[in-house]
Short mmCIF file of C-alpha atoms in Angstrom, two decimals:
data_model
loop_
_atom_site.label_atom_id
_atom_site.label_comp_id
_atom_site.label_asym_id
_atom_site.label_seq_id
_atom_site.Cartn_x
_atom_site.Cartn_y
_atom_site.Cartn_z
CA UNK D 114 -25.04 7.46 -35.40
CA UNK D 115 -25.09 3.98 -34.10
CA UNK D 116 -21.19 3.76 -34.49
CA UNK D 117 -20.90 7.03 -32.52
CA UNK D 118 -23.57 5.92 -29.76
CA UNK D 119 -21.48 2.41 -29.42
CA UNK D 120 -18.01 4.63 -28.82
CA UNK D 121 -19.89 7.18 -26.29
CA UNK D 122 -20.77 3.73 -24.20
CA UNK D 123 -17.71 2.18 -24.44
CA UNK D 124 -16.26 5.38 -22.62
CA UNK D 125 -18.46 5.83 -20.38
CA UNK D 126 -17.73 1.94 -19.46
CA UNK D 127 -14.16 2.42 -19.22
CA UNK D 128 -15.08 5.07 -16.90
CA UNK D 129 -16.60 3.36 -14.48
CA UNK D 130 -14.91 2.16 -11.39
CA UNK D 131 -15.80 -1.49 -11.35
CA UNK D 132 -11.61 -2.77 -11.01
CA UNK D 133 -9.82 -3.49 -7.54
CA UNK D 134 -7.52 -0.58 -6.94
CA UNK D 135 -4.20 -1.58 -7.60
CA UNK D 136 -0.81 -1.94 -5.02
CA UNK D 137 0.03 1.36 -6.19
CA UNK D 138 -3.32 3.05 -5.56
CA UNK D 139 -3.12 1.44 -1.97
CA UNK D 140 0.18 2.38 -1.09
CA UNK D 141 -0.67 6.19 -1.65
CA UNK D 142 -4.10 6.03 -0.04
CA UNK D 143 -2.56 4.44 3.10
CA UNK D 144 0.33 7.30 2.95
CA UNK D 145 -2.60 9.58 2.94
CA UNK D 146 -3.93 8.04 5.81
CA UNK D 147 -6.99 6.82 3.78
CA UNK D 148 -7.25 3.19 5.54
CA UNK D 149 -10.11 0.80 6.54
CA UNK D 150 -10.62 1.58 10.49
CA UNK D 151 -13.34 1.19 12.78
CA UNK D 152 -13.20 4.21 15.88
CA UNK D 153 -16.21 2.62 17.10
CA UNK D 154 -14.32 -1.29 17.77
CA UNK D 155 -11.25 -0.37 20.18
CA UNK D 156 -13.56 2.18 22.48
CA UNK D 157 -16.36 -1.04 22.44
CA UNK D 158 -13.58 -3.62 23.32
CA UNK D 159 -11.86 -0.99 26.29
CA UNK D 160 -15.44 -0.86 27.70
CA UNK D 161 -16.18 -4.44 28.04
CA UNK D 162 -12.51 -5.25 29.17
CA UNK D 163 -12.44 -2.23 31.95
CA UNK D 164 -16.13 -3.77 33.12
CA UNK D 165 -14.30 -7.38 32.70
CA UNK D 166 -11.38 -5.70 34.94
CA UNK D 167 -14.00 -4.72 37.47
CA UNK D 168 -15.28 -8.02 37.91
CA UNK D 169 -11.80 -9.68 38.26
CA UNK D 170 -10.24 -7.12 40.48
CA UNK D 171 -13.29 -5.67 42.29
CA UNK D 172 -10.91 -6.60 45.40
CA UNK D 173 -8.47 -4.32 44.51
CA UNK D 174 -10.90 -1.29 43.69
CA UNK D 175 -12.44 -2.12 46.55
CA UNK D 176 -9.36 -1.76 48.98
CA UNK D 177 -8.02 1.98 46.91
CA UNK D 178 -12.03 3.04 47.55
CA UNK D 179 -11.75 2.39 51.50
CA UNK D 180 -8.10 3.46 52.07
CA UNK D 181 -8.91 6.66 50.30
CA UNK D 182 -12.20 7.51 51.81
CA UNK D 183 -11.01 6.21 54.81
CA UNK D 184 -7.71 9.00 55.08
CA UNK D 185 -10.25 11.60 54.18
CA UNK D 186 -12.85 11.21 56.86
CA UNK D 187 -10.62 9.05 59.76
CA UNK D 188 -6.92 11.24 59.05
CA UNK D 189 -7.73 14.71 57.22
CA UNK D 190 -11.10 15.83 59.30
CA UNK D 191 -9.33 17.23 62.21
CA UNK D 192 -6.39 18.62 60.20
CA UNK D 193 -5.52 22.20 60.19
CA UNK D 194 -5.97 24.24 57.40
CA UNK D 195 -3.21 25.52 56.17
CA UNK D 196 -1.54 25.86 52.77
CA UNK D 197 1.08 23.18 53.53
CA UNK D 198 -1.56 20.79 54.42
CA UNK D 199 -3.36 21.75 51.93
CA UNK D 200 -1.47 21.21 49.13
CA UNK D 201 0.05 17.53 50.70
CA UNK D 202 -4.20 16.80 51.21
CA UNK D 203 -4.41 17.55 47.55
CA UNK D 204 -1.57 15.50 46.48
CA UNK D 205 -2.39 12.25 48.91
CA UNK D 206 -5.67 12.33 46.73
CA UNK D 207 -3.84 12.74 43.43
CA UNK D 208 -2.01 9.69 44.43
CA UNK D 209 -4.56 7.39 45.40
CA UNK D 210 -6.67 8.30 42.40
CA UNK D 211 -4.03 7.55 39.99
CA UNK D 212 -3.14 4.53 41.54
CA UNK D 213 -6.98 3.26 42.22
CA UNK D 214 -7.72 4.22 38.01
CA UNK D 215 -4.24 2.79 37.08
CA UNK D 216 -5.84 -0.28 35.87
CA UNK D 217 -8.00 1.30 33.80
CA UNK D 218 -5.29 3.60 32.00
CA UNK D 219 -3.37 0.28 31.51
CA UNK D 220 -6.25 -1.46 29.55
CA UNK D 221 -7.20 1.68 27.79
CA UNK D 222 -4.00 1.61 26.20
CA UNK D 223 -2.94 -1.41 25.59
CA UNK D 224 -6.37 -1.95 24.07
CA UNK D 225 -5.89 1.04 22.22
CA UNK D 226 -3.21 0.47 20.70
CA UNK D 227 -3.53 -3.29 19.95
CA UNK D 228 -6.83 -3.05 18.16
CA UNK D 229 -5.85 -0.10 15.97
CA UNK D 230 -2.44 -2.43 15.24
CA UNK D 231 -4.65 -5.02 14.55
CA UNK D 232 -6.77 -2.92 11.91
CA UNK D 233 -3.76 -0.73 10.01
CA UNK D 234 -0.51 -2.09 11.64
CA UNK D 235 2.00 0.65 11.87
CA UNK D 236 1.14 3.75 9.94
CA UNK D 237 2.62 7.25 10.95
CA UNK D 238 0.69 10.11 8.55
CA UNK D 239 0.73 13.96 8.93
CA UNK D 240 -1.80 14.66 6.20
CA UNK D 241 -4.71 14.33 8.76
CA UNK D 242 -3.33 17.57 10.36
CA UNK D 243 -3.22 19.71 7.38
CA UNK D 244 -5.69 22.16 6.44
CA UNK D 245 -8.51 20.64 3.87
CA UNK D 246 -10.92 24.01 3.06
CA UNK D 247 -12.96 21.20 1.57
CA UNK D 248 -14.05 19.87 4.27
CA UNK D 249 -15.95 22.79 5.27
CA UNK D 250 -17.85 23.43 1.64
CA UNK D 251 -21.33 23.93 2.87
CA UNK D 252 -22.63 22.04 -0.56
CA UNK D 253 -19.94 18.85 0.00
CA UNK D 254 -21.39 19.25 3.86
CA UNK D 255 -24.96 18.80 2.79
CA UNK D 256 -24.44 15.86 0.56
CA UNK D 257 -22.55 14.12 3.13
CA UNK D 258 -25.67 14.62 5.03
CA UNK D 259 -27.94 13.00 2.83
CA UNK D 260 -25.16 10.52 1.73
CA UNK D 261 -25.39 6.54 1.86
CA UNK D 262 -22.79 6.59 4.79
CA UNK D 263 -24.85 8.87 6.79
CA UNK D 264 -27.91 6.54 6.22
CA UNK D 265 -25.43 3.62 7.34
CA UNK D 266 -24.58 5.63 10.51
CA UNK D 267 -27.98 6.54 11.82
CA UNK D 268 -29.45 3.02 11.53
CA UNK D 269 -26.38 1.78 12.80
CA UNK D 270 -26.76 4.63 16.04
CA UNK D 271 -30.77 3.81 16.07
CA UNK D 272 -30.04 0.23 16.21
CA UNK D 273 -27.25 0.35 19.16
CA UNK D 274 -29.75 2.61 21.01
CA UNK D 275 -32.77 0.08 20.88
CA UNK D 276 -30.27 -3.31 21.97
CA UNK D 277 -28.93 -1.19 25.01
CA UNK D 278 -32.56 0.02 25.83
CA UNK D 279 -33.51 -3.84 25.32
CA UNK D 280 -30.57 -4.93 27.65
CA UNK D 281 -31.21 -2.60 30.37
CA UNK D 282 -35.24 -2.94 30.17
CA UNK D 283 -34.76 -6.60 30.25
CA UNK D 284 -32.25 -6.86 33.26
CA UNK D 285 -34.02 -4.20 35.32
CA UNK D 286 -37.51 -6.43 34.76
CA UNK D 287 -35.76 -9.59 35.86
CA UNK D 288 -34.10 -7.95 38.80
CA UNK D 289 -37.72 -5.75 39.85
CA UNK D 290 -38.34 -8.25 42.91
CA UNK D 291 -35.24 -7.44 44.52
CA UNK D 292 -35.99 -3.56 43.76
CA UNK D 293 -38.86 -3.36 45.18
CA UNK D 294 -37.52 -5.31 48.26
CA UNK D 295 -34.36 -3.28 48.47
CA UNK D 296 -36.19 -0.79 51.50
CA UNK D 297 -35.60 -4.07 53.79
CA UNK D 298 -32.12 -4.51 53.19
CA UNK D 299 -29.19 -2.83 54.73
CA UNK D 300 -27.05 0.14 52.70
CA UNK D 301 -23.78 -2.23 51.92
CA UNK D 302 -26.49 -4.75 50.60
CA UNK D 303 -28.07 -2.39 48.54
CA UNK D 304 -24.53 -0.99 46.98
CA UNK D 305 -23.73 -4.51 46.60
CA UNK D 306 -26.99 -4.87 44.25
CA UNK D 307 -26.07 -1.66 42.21
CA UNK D 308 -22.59 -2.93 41.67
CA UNK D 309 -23.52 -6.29 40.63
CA UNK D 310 -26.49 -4.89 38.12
CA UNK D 311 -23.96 -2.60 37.04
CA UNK D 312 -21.52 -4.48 36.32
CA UNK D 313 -24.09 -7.29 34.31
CA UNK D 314 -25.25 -4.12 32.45
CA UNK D 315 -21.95 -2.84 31.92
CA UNK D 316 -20.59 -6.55 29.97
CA UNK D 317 -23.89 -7.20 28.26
CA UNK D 318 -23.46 -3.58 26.88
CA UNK D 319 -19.96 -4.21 26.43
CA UNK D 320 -20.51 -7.30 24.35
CA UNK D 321 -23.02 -6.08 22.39
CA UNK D 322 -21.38 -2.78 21.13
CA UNK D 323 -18.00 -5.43 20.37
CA UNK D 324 -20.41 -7.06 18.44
CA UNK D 325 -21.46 -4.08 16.15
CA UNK D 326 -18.45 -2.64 16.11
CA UNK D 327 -17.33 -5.95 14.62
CA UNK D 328 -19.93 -5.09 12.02
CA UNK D 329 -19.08 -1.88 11.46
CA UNK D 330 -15.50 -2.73 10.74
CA UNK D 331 -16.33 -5.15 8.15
CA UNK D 332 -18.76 -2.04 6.49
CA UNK D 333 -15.80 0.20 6.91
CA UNK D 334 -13.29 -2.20 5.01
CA UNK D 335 -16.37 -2.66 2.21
CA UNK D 336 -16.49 1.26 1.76
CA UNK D 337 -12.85 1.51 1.76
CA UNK D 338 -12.83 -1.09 -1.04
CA UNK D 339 -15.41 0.67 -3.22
CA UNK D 340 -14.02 4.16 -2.84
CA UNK D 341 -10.37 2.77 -3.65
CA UNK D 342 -12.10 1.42 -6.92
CA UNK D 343 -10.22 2.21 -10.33
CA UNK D 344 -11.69 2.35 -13.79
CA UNK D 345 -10.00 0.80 -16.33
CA UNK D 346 -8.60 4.22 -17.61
CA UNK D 347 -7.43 4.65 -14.61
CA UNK D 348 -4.83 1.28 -14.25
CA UNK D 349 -4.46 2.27 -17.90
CA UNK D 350 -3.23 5.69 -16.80
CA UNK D 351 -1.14 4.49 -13.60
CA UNK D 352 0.60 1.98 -15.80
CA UNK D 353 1.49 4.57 -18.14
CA UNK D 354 2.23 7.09 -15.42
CA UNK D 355 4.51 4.32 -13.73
CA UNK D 356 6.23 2.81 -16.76
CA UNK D 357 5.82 5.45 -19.20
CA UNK D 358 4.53 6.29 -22.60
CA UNK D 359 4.32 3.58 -24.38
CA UNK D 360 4.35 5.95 -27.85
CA UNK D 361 7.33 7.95 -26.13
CA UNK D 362 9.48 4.95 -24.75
CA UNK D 363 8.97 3.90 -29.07
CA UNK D 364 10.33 6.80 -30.35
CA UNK D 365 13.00 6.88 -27.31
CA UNK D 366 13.89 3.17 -28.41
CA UNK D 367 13.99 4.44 -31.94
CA UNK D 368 16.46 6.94 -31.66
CA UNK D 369 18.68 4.18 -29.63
CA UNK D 370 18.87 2.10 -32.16
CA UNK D 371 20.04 4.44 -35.13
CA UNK D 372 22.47 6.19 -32.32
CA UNK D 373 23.40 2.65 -31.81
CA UNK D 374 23.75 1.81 -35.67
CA UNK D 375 25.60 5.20 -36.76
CA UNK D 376 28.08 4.29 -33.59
CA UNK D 377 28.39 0.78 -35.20
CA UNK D 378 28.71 2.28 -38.83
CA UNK D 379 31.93 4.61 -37.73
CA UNK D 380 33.45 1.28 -36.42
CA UNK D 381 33.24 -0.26 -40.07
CA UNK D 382 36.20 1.29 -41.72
CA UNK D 383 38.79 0.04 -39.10
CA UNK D 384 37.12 -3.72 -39.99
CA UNK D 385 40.02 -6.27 -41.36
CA UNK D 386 37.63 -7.61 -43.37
CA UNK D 387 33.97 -8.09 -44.32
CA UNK D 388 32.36 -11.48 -44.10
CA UNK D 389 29.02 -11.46 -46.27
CA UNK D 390 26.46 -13.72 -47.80
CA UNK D 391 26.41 -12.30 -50.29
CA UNK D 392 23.18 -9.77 -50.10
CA UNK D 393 21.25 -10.59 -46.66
CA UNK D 394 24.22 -10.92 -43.95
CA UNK D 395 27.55 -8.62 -43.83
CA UNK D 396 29.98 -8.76 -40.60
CA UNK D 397 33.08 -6.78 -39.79
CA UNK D 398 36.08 -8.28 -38.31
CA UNK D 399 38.78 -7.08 -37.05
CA UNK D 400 41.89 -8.00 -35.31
CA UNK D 401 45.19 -6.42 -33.43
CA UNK D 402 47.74 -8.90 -32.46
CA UNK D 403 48.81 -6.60 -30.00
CA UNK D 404 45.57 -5.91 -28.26
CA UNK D 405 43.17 -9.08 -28.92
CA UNK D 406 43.34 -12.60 -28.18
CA UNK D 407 40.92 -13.61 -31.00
CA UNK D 408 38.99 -11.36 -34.16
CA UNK D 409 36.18 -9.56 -32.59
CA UNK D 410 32.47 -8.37 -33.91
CA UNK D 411 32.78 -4.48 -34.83
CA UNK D 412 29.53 -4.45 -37.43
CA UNK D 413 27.28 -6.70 -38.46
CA UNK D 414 23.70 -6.66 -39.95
CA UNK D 415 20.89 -8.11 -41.99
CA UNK D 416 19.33 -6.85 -45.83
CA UNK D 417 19.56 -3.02 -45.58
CA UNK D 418 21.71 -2.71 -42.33
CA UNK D 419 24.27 -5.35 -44.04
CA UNK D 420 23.84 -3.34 -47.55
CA UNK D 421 24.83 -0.10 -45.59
CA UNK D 422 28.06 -1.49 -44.24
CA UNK D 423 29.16 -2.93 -47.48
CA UNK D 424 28.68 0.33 -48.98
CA UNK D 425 30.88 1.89 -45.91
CA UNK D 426 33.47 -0.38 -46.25
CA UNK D 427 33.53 0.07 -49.97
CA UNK D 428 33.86 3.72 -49.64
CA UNK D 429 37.06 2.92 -46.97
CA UNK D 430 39.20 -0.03 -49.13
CA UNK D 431 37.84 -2.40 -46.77
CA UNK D 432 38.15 -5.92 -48.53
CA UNK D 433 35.31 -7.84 -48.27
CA UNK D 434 34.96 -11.45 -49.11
CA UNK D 435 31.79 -14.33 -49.50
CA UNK D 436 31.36 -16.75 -47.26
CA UNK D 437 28.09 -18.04 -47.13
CA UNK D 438 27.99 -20.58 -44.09
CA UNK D 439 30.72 -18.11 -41.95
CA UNK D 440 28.75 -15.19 -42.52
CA UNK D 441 25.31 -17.02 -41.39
CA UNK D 442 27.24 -18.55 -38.41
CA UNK D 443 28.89 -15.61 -36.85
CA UNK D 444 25.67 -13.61 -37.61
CA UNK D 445 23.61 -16.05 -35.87
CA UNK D 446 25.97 -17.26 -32.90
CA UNK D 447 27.97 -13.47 -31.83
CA UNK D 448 26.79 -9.95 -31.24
CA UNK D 449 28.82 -6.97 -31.32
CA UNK D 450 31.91 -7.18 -29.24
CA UNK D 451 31.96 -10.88 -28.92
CA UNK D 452 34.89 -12.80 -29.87
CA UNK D 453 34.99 -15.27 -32.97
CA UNK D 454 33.36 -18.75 -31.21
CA UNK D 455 36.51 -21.11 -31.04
CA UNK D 456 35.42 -23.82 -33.31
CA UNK D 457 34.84 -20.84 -36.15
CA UNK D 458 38.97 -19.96 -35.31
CA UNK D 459 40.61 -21.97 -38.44
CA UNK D 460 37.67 -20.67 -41.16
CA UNK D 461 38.19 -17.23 -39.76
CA UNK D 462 42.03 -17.54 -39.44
CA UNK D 463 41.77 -18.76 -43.64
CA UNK D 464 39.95 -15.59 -44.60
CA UNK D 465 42.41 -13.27 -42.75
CA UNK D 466 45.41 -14.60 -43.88
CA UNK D 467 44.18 -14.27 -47.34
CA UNK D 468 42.91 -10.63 -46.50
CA UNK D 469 46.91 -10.25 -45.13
CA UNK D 470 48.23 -11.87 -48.45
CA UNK D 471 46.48 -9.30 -50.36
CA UNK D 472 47.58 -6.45 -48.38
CA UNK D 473 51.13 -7.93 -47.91
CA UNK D 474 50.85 -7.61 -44.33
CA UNK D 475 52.40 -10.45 -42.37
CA UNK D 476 50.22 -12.40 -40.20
#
C-alpha cells in the first residue's frame, strides 16, 4: 500500500507543471499567436504622446482650427446651394480635417506599431481569425468569469478608475479659484483655461495609465510564463516526440547492425586471407593488384563476430593464418574499408606472399 501510494505521488509530481517551457514549446505558442502582449500599453503611450503633441504643436492646431472655421463662416455663408458647391463645401472640410488630425494619425501609428514591435517583434499569425467554438462554451465562459485573470482585471480597472478620479478631483480643487472667477474673464480667456486644464489632465492621465500599463505588461509576460509551463512528462514527451523513441531508435539500431554484419559476412569469402589472434580478433584482407593501391579491411570482428568469420571463411577455402600483434593492430588502428596503415605494409606484405606461395599465385 505504501509502495503504491509513493508511485501515485510521484505521478502526480511529474504531472505538475513546475518546468520552463522549452524553445520548442515557445516557438509553436508564438506561431499560434499565444505571446506576452499588453493592449492596454500602446493605446496608454498614443494618449499621452497625442496630449504631448498638443502641447508642442498647439500652434499648428491652432492655425487648421481658425482657417477652417474661418472658410465656413467668412467664405461658405453666402454661397449658393447647389450640388456642385455642395459637394466641393464637403470636400474643402474633408481636407482640412485630415490635414488638422494628420498629426494625430501619424503618432497613432507609429506608436502603434513601435510598441507592439517592442513587445513581440515581427509576428504574422492567421490562427486568431479562425473559428474556436470554444470560446463560446457557456461553462469555459463562466469560469473565465470567476477566474484569477478576471480578478486581476477588475482591480486593475477599479484601481485606474480611482487614480484618474484622484487626478481630476485634485487638479479641479487646485484650479477652483480661477473657476469660480472665470464669469469676469473674457470667452478666449476662458477657452484658454479649458485647454490648459485639459491638456494638464490629459498628460497626468496619460502618465499614469503608461504607468499601469507598464504593470500590466510585466503581469501579462508572468501569466504567459505560467501557462507556457511544462511538466516533466511533458519535456519527456517533446524530447521523445522530437528525437524519437528511444526503445524504437534501439531496435532500429539493432537491425543496422546485423544488416551491417550479414553485408560484412558476404564480403568474407572474397578475403585473401584471415589475420586472427587466435580466438578474440579475426580480420579479412584482401587485395587486387589491378584495382588497389594497398590490402584493404573487408571483415573484421571481436569473440563471436571474429568466431563467425572464421567459420565463413572456413566453409569458403579461405586461408587463415595467426598473427597475434598484426591481428590486434589492424583491429585496433582500421575499420572496414580502410587501407592497411603504411608502417603495417612489410608484416602484411610477409603474410600475403606466403598466402600466394601456398596458392601458387604470383605476387
Amino acid at each position: 500500500m505504501t509502495n503504491y501510494r509513493w508511485t501515485l505521488d510521484l505521478q502526480l509530481f511529474s504531472q505538475e507543471k513546475t518546468e520552463r517551457a522549452t524553445p520548442k514549446k515557445r516557438q509553436e505558442a508564438r506561431k499560434k499567436g499565444q505571446v506576452a502582449k499588453s493592449q492596454e500599453l500602446p493605446a496608454a503611450i498614443i494618449l499621452l504622446f497625442v496630449f504631448l503633441s498638443f502641447m508642442m504643436l498647439g500652434g499648428y492646431y491652432k492655425d487648421r482650427l481658425l482657417h477652417m472655421f474661418g472658410m465656413l463662416l467668412e467664405q461658405k455663408m453666402l454661397m449658393e446651394v447647389t450640388k456642385g458647391n455642395v459637394i466641393t463645401l464637403f470636400s474643402d472640410i474633408l481636407m482640412q480635417g485630415f490635414v488638422l488630425l494628420a498629426p494625430i494619425f501619424m503618432i497613432t501609428i507609429v506608436i502603434g506599431l513601435l510598441v507592439n514591435y517592442m513587445q513581440v517583434g515581427l509576428l504574422f499569425t492567421g490562427q486568431a481569425f479562425k473559428m474556436n467554438f470554444g470560446k463560446i462554451n457557456p461553462v469555459k465562459g463562466f469560469k473565465n468569469i470567476f477566474s484569477m485573470h478576471s480578478a486581476v482585471e477588475f482591480v486593475k480597472n477599479i484601481l485606474k478608475l480611482l487614480l484618474i478620479g484622484l487626478v481630476v478631483y485634485m487638479t479641479i480643487w487646485q484650479e477652483r479659484d480661477r473657476i469660480l472667477s472665470l464669469a469676469t474673464v473674457s470667452v478666449g480667456n476662458i477657452f484658454g483655461f479649458i485647454a490648459s486644464v485639459t491638456l494638464r489632465l490629459g498628460v497626468e492621465i496619460g502618465s499614469i495609465l503608461v504607468v499601469l500599463a507598464g504593470f500590466d505588461y510585466f503581469y501579462k509576460r508572468y501569466e504567459h510564463e505560467k501557462n507556457l509551463r511544462m511538466s516533466k512528462q511533458d519535456i519527456k514527451d517533446e524530447f521523445k516526440k522530437a528525437e524519437g523513441d528511444p526503445l524504437i531508435k534501439g531496435k532500429i539500431r539493432e537491425r543496422q547492425r546485423r544488416m551491417a554484419l550479414q553485408r560484412m559476412m558476404q564480403q568474407v569469402p572474397k578475403a585473401d586471407v584471415v589475420i586472427t589472434n587466435p580466438t578474440h580478433f579475426a580480420i579479412a584482407l584482401q587485395y587486387d593488384g589491378s584495382k588497389m593501391e594497398a590490402p584493404t579491411i573487408i571483415a573484421k570482428g571481436m569473440d563471436f563476430v571474429a568466431l563467425r568469420i572464421k567459420e565463413i571463411a572456413k566453409e569458403h577455402g579461405v586461408i587463415m593464418m595467426e598473427n597475434r600483434p598484426l591481428a590486434r593492430a589492424l583491429y585496433d588502428r582500421t575499420d572496414i574499408g580502410d587501407t592497411v596503415p603504411a608502417d603495417l605494409f612489410q608484416a602484411v606484405a610477409e603474410v600475403l606472399a606466403y598466402v600466394y606461395k601456398l596458392k601458387n599465385k604470383v605476387k
